[in-house]
mmCIF file of C-alpha atoms in Angstrom:
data_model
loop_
_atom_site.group_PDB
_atom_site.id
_atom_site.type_symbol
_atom_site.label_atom_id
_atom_site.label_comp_id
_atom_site.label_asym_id
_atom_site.label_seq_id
_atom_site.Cartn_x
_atom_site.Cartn_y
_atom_site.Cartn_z
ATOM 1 C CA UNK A 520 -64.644 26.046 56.424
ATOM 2 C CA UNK A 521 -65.235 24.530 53.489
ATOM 3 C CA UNK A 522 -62.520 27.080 51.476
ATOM 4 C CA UNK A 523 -59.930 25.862 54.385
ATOM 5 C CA UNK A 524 -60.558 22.474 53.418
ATOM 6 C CA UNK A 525 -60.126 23.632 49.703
ATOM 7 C CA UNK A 526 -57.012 24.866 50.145
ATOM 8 C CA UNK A 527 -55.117 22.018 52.243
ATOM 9 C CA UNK A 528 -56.774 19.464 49.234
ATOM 10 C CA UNK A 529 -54.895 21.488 47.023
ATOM 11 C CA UNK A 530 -51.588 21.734 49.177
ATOM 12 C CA UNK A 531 -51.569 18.089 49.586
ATOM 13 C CA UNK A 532 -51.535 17.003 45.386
ATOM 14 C CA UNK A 533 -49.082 20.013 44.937
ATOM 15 C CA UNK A 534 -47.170 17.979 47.652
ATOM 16 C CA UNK A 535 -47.855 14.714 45.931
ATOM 17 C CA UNK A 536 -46.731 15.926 43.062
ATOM 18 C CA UNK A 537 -43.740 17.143 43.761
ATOM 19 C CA UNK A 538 -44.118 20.433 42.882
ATOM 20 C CA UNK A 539 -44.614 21.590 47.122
ATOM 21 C CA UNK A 540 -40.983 21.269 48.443
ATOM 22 C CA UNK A 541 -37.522 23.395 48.094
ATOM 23 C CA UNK A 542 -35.322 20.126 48.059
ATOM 24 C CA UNK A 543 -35.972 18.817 44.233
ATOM 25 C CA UNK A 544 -35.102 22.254 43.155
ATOM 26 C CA UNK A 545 -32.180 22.747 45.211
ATOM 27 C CA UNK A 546 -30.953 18.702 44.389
ATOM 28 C CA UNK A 547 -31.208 19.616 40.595
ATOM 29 C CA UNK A 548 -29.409 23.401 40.601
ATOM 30 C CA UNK A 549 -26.501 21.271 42.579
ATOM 31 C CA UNK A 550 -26.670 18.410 39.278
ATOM 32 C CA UNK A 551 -26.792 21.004 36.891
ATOM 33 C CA UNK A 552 -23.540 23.011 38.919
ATOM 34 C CA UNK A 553 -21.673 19.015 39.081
ATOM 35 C CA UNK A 554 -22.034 18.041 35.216
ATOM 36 C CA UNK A 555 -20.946 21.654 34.179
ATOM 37 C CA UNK A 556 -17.658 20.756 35.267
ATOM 38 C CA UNK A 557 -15.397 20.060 33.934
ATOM 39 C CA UNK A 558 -13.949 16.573 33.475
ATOM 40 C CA UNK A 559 -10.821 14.679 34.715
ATOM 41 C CA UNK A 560 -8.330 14.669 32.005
ATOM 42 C CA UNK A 561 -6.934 10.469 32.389
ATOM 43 C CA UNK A 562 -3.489 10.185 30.809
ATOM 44 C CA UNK A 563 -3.022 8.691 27.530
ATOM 45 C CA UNK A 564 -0.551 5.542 27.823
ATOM 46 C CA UNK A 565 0.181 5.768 24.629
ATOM 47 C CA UNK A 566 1.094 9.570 24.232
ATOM 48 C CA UNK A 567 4.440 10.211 22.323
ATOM 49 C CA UNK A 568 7.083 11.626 24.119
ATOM 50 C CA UNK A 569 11.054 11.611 23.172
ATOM 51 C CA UNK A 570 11.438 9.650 26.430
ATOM 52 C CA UNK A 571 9.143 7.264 26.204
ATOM 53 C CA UNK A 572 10.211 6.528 22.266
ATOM 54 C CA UNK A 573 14.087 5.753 23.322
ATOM 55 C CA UNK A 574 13.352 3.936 26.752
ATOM 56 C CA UNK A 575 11.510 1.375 24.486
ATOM 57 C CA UNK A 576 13.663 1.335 21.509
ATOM 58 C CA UNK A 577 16.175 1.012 24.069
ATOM 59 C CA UNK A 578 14.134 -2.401 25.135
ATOM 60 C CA UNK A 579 13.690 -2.640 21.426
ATOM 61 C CA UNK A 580 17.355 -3.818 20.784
ATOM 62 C CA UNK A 581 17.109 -5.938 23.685
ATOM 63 C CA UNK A 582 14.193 -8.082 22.242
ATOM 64 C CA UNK A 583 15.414 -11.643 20.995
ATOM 65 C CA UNK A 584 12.312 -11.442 18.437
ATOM 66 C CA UNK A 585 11.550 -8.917 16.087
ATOM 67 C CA UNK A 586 7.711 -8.827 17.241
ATOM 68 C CA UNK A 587 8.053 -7.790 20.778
ATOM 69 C CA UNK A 588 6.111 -5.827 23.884
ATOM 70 C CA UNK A 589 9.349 -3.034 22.837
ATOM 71 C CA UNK A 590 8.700 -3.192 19.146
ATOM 72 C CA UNK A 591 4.127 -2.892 19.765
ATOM 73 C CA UNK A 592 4.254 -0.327 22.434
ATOM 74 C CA UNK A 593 6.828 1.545 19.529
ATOM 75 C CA UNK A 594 3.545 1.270 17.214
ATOM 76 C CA UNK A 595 1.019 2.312 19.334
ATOM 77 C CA UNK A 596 3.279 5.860 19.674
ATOM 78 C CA UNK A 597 2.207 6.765 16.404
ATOM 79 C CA UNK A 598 3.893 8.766 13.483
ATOM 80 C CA UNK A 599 6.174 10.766 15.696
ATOM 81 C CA UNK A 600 8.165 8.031 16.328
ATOM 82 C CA UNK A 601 9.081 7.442 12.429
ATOM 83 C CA UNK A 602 12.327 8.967 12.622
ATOM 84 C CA UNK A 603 14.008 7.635 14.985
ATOM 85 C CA UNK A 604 13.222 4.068 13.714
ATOM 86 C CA UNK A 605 14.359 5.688 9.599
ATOM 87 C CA UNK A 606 17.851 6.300 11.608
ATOM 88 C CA UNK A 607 18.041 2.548 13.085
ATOM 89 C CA UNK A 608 16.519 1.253 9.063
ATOM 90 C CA UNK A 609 19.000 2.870 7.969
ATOM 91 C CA UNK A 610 21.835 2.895 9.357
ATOM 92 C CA UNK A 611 24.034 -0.322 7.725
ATOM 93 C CA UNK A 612 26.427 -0.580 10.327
ATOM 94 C CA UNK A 613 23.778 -2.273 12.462
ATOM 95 C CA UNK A 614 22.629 -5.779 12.480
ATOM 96 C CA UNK A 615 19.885 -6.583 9.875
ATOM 97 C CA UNK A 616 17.996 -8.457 13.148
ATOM 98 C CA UNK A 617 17.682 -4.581 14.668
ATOM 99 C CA UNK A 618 16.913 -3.117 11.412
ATOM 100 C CA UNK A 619 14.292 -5.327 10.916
ATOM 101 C CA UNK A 620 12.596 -4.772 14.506
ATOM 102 C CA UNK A 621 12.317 -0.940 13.273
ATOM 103 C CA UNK A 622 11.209 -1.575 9.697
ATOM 104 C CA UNK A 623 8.973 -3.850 11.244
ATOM 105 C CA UNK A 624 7.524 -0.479 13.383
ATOM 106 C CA UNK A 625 7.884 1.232 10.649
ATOM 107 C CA UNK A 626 5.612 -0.777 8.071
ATOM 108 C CA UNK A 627 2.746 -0.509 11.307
ATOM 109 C CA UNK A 628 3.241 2.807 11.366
ATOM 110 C CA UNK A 629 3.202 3.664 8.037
ATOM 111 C CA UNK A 630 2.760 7.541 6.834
ATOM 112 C CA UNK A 631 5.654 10.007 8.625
ATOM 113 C CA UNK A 632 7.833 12.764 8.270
ATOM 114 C CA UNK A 633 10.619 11.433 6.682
ATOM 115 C CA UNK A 634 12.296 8.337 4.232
ATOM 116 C CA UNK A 635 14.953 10.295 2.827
ATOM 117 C CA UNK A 636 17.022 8.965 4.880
ATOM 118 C CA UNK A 637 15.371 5.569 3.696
ATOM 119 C CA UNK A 638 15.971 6.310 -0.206
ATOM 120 C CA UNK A 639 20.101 7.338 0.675
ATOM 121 C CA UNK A 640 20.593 3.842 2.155
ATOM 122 C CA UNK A 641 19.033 2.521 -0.097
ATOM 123 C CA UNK A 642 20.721 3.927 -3.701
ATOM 124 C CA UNK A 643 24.048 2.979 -1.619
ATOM 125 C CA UNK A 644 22.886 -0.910 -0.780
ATOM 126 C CA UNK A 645 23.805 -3.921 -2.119
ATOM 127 C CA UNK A 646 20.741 -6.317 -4.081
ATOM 128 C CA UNK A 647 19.286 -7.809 -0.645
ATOM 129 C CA UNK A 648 16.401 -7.919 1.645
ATOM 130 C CA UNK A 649 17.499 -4.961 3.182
ATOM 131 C CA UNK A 650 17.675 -2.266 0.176
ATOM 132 C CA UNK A 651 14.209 -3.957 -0.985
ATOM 133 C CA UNK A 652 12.675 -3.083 2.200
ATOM 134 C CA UNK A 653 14.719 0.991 2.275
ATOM 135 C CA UNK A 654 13.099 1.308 -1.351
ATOM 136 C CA UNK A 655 9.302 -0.144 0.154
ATOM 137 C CA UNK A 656 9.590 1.859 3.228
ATOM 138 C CA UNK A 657 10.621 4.894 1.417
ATOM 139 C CA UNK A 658 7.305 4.658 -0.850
ATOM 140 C CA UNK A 659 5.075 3.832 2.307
ATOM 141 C CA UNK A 660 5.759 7.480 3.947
ATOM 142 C CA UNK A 661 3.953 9.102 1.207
ATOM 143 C CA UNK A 662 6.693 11.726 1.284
ATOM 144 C CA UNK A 663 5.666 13.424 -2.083
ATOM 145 C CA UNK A 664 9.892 14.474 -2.445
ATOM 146 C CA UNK A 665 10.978 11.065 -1.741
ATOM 147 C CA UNK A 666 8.443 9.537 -4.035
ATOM 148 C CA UNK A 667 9.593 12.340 -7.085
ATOM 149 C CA UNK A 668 13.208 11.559 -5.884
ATOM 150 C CA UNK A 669 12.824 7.338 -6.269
ATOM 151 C CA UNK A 670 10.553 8.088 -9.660
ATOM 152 C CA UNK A 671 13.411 10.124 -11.104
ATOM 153 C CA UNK A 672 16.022 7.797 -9.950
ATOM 154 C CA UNK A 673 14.183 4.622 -11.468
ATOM 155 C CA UNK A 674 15.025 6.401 -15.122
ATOM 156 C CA UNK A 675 18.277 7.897 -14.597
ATOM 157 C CA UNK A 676 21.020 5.996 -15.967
ATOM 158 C CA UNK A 677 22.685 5.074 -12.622
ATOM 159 C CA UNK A 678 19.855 2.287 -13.150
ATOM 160 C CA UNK A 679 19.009 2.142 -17.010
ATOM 161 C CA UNK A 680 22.835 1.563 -17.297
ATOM 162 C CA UNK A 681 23.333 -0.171 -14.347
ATOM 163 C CA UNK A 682 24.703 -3.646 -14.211
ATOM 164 C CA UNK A 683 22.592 -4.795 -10.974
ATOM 165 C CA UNK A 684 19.744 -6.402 -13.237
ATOM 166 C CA UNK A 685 17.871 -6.536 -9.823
ATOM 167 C CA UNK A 686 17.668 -2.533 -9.618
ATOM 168 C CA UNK A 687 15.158 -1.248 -11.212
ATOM 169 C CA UNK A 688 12.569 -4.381 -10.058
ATOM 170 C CA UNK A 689 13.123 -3.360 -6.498
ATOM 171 C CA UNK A 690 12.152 -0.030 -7.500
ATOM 172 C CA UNK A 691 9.069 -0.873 -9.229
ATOM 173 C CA UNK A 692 8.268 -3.861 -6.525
ATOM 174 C CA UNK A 693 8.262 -0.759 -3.954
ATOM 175 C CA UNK A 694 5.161 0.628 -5.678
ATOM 176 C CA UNK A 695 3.249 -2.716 -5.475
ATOM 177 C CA UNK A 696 -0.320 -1.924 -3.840
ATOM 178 C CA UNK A 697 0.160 1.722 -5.097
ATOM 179 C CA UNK A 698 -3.670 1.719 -6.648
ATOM 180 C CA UNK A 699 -5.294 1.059 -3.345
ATOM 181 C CA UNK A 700 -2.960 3.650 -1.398
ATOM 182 C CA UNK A 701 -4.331 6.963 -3.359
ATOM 183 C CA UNK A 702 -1.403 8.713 -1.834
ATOM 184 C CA UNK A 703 0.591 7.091 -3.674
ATOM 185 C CA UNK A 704 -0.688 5.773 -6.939
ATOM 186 C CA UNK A 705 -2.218 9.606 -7.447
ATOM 187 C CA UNK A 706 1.246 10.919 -6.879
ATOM 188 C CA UNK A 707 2.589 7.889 -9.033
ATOM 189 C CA UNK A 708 0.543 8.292 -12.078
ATOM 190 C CA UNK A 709 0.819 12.155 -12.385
ATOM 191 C CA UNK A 710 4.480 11.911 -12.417
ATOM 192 C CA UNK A 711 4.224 8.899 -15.629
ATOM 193 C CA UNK A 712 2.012 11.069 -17.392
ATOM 194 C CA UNK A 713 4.308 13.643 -17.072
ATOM 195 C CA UNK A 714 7.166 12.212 -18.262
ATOM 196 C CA UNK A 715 6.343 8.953 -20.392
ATOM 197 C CA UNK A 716 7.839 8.112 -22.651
ATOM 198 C CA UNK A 717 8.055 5.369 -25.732
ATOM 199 C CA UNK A 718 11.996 5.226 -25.026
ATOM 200 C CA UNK A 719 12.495 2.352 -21.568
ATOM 201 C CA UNK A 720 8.784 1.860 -22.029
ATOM 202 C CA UNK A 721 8.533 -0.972 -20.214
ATOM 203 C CA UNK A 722 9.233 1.037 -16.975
ATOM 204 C CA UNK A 723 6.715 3.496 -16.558
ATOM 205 C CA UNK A 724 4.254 0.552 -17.505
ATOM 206 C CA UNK A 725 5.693 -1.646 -14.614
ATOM 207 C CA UNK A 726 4.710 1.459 -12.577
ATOM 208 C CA UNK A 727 1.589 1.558 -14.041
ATOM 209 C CA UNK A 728 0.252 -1.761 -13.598
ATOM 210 C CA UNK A 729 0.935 -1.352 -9.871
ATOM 211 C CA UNK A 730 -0.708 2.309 -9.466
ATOM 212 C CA UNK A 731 -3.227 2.829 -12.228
ATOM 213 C CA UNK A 732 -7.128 2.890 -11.485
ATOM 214 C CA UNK A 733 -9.968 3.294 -13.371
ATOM 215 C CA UNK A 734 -9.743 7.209 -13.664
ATOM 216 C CA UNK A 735 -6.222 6.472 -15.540
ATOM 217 C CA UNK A 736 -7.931 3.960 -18.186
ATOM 218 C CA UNK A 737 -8.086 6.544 -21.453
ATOM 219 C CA UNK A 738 -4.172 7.479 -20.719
ATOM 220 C CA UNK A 739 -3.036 3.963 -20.646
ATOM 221 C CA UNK A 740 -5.437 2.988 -24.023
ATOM 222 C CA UNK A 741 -3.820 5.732 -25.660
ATOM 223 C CA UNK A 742 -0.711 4.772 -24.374
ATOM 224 C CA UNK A 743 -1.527 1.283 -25.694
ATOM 225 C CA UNK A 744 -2.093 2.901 -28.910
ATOM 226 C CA UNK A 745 0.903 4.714 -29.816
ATOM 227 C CA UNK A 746 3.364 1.872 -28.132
ATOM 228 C CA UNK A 747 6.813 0.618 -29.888
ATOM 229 C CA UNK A 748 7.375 -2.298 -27.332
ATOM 230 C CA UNK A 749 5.664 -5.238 -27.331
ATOM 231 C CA UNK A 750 6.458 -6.213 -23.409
ATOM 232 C CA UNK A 751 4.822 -2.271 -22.571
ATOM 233 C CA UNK A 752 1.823 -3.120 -25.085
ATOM 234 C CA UNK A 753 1.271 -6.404 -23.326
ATOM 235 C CA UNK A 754 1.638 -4.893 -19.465
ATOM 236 C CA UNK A 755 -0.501 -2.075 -20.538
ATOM 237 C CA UNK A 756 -3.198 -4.722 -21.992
ATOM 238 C CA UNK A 757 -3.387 -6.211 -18.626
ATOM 239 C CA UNK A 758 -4.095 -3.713 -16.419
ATOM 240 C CA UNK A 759 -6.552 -2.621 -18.654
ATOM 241 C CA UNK A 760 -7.974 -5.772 -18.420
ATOM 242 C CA UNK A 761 -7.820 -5.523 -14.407
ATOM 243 C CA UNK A 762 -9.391 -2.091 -14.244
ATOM 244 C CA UNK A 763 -12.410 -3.205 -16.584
ATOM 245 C CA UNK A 764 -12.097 -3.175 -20.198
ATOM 246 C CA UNK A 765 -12.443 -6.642 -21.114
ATOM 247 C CA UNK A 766 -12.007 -6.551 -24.672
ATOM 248 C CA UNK A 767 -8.237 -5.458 -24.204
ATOM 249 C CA UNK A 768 -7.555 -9.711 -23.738
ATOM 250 C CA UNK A 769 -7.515 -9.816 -27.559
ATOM 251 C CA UNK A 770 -4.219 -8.176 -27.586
ATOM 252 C CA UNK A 771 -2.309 -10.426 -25.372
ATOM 253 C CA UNK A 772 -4.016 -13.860 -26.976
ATOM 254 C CA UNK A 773 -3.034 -12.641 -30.581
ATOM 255 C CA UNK A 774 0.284 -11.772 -28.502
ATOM 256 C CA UNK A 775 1.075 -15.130 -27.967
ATOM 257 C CA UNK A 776 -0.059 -16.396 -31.420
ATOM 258 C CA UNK A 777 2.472 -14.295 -33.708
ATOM 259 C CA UNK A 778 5.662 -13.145 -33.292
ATOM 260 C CA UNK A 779 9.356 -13.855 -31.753
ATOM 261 C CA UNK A 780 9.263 -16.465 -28.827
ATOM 262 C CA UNK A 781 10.213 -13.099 -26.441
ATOM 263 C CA UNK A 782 7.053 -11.680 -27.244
ATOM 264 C CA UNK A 783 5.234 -14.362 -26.867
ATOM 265 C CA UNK A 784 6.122 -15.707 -23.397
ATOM 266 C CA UNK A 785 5.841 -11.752 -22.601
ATOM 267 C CA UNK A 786 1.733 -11.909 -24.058
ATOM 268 C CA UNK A 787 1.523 -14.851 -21.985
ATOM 269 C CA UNK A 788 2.931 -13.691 -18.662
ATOM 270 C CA UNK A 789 0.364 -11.299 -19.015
ATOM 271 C CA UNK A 790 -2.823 -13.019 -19.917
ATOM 272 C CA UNK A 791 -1.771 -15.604 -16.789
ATOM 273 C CA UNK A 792 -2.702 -12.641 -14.708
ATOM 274 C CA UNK A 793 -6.284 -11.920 -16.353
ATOM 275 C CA UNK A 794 -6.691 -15.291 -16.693
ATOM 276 C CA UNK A 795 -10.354 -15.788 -15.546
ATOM 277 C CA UNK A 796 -11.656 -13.108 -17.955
ATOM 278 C CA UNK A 797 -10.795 -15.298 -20.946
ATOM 279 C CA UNK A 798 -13.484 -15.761 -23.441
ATOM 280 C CA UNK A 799 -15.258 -18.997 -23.105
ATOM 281 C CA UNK A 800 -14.509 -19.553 -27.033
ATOM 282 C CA UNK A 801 -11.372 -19.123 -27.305
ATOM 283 C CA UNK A 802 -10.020 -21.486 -24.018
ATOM 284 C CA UNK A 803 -9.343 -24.721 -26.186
ATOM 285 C CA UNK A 804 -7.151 -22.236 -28.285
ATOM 286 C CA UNK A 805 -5.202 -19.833 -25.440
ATOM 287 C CA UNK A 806 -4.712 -23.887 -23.840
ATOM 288 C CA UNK A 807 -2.401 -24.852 -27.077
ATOM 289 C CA UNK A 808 -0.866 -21.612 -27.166
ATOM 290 C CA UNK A 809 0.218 -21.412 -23.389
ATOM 291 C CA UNK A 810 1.433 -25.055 -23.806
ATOM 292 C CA UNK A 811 3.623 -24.103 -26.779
ATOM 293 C CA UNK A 812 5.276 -21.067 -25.654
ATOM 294 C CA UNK A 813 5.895 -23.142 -22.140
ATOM 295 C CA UNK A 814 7.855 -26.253 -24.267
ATOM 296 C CA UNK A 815 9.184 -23.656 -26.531
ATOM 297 C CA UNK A 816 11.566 -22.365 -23.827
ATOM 298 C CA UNK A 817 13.583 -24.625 -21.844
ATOM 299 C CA UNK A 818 13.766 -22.854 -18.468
ATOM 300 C CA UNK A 819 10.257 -22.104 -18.582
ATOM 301 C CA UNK A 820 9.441 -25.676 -16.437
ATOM 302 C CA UNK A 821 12.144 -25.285 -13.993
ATOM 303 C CA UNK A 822 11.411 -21.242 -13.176
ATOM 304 C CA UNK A 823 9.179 -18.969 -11.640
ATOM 305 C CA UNK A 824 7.873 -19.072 -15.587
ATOM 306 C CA UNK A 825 6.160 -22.299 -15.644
ATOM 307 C CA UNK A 826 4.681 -21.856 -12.240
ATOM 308 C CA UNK A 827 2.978 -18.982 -13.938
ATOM 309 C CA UNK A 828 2.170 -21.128 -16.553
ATOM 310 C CA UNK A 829 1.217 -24.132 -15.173
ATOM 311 C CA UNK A 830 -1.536 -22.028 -12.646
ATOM 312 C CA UNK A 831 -2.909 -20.567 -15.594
ATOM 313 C CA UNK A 832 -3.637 -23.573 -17.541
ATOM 314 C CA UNK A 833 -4.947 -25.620 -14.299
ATOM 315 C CA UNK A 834 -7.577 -22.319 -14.404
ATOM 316 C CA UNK A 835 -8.396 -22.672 -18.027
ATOM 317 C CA UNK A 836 -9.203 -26.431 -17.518
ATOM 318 C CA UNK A 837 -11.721 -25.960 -15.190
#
């Protein structure tokens, strides 16, 4: 008797505790089976498809505005789409409101396959808005042949020689930014060190005061070192300045204390741009000399010039 009681006691906690029945193991052999399969694919909206690109380019054109539903649903497609808005970017016959709607998907987008098409246009445009954005969307593909092709272009006498005083500034302008895109400004600064050169100086140093970092800093000191232009001496001063190396200021405030009044509004031009790292001591001074070389030259207060030099003086008078 008492073993029978033993045994239902024992029976009943196995019961209590779950561990008496068939169901729990059955319920959790049919879980198991149901989360091993596998799940419901759910469409991506914005998947890219040659359909779904030129139904809303399509609606694109349409738009009265160059931000549009057409023209963000084009962005959210992705890369793929970059071609068919290079064609529209273009292609001059179009109006500049539809080129604009694509270079406006295009500078979303950003990286693609492609900008040739971009750099053509743009060698063949007139100075305007539109060639300025061809040359910047070119650049922003981080096509390593189109980049090669624009930085060969920028020193080939079709521009050196060129009468369009405008030409080679929208080239360099493209590059602006270059240093924080290492895509580019790693692409940008192999190609100067390759092939710099003391002869149109001043150009590779326009490029590399828009792509140089601080890896690039004993190239550009050297470069500093051996230079026969004053403007490339003073642009190279600068950025060194920017990436670090304080003590490279000295050159552009002894800039603007000797020589021709060129090189001095050059020195200055400069320094406004380092501004804040002048030394303490010397601020009375660099004041008198950026106030000189600004009365010095007559278009200086009615330009772009004196803007520059009017901001850096309000900064030194702090």
């Amino acid at each position: 008797m008492k073993k029978l009681l033993m045994f239902v006691t024992m029976s009943v906690l196995l019961w209590a505790c779950g561990g008496g029945g068939t169901t729990t193991t059955t319920t959790d052999e049919t879980a198991t089976k149901d989360s091993s399969a596998p799940p419901v694919k759910k469409e991506d909206k914005n998947a890219y498809s040659p359909e779904k690109a030129d139904k809303l380019i399509k609606e694109m054109k349409a738009c009265e505005k160059t931000v549009c539903d057409a023209t963000l649903a084009l962005t959210e497609l992705g890369p793929k789409v970059g071609p068919k808005l290079e064609e529209i970017a273009a292609n001059a016959t179009l109006s500049k409101e539809e080129r604009r709607k694509a270079f406006f998907v295009l500078d979303e987008i950003g990286a693609f396959e492609g900008g040739q098409k971009l750099l053509e246009a743009a060698k063949k445009g007139a100075e305007d808005e539109m060639r300025r954005r061809l040359f910047k969307t070119a650049v922003r593909t981080e096509n390593e042949a189109v980049i090669t092709d624009l930085l060969d272009y920028y020193i080939s006498d079709e521009v050196l020689k060129n009468k369009d005083k405008y030409l080679h500034l929208d080239i360099a302008s493209a590059f602006s930014g270059a240093s924080s895109r290492p895509k580019i400004g790693s692409k940008v600064m192999a190609w100067v060190k390759k092939n710099y050169s003391t002869k149109n100086e001043s150009y590779y140093t326009s490029l590399i005061g828009r792509s140089a970092t601080k890896e690039d800093v004993s190239f550009l000191a050297k470069s500093l070192e051996n230079s026969k232009n004053l403007k490339a001496k003073f642009n190279l001063a600068a950025t060194l300045v920017e990436l670090g190396e304080k003590k490279y200021i000295q050159v552009l405030i002894d800039g603007m204390s000797t020589g021709d009044q060129y090189s001095k509004d050059s020195a200055a031009r400069n320094f406004a741009k380092v501004v804040e790292d002048c030394p303490a001591d010397q601020k009375t001074k660099v004041i008198a000399l950026i106030k000189k070389i600004k009365a010095a030259n007559v278009l200086a207060p009615l330009g772009i010039k004196g803007r520059v030099f009017d901001e850096a003086l309000k900064k030194l008078e702090k």
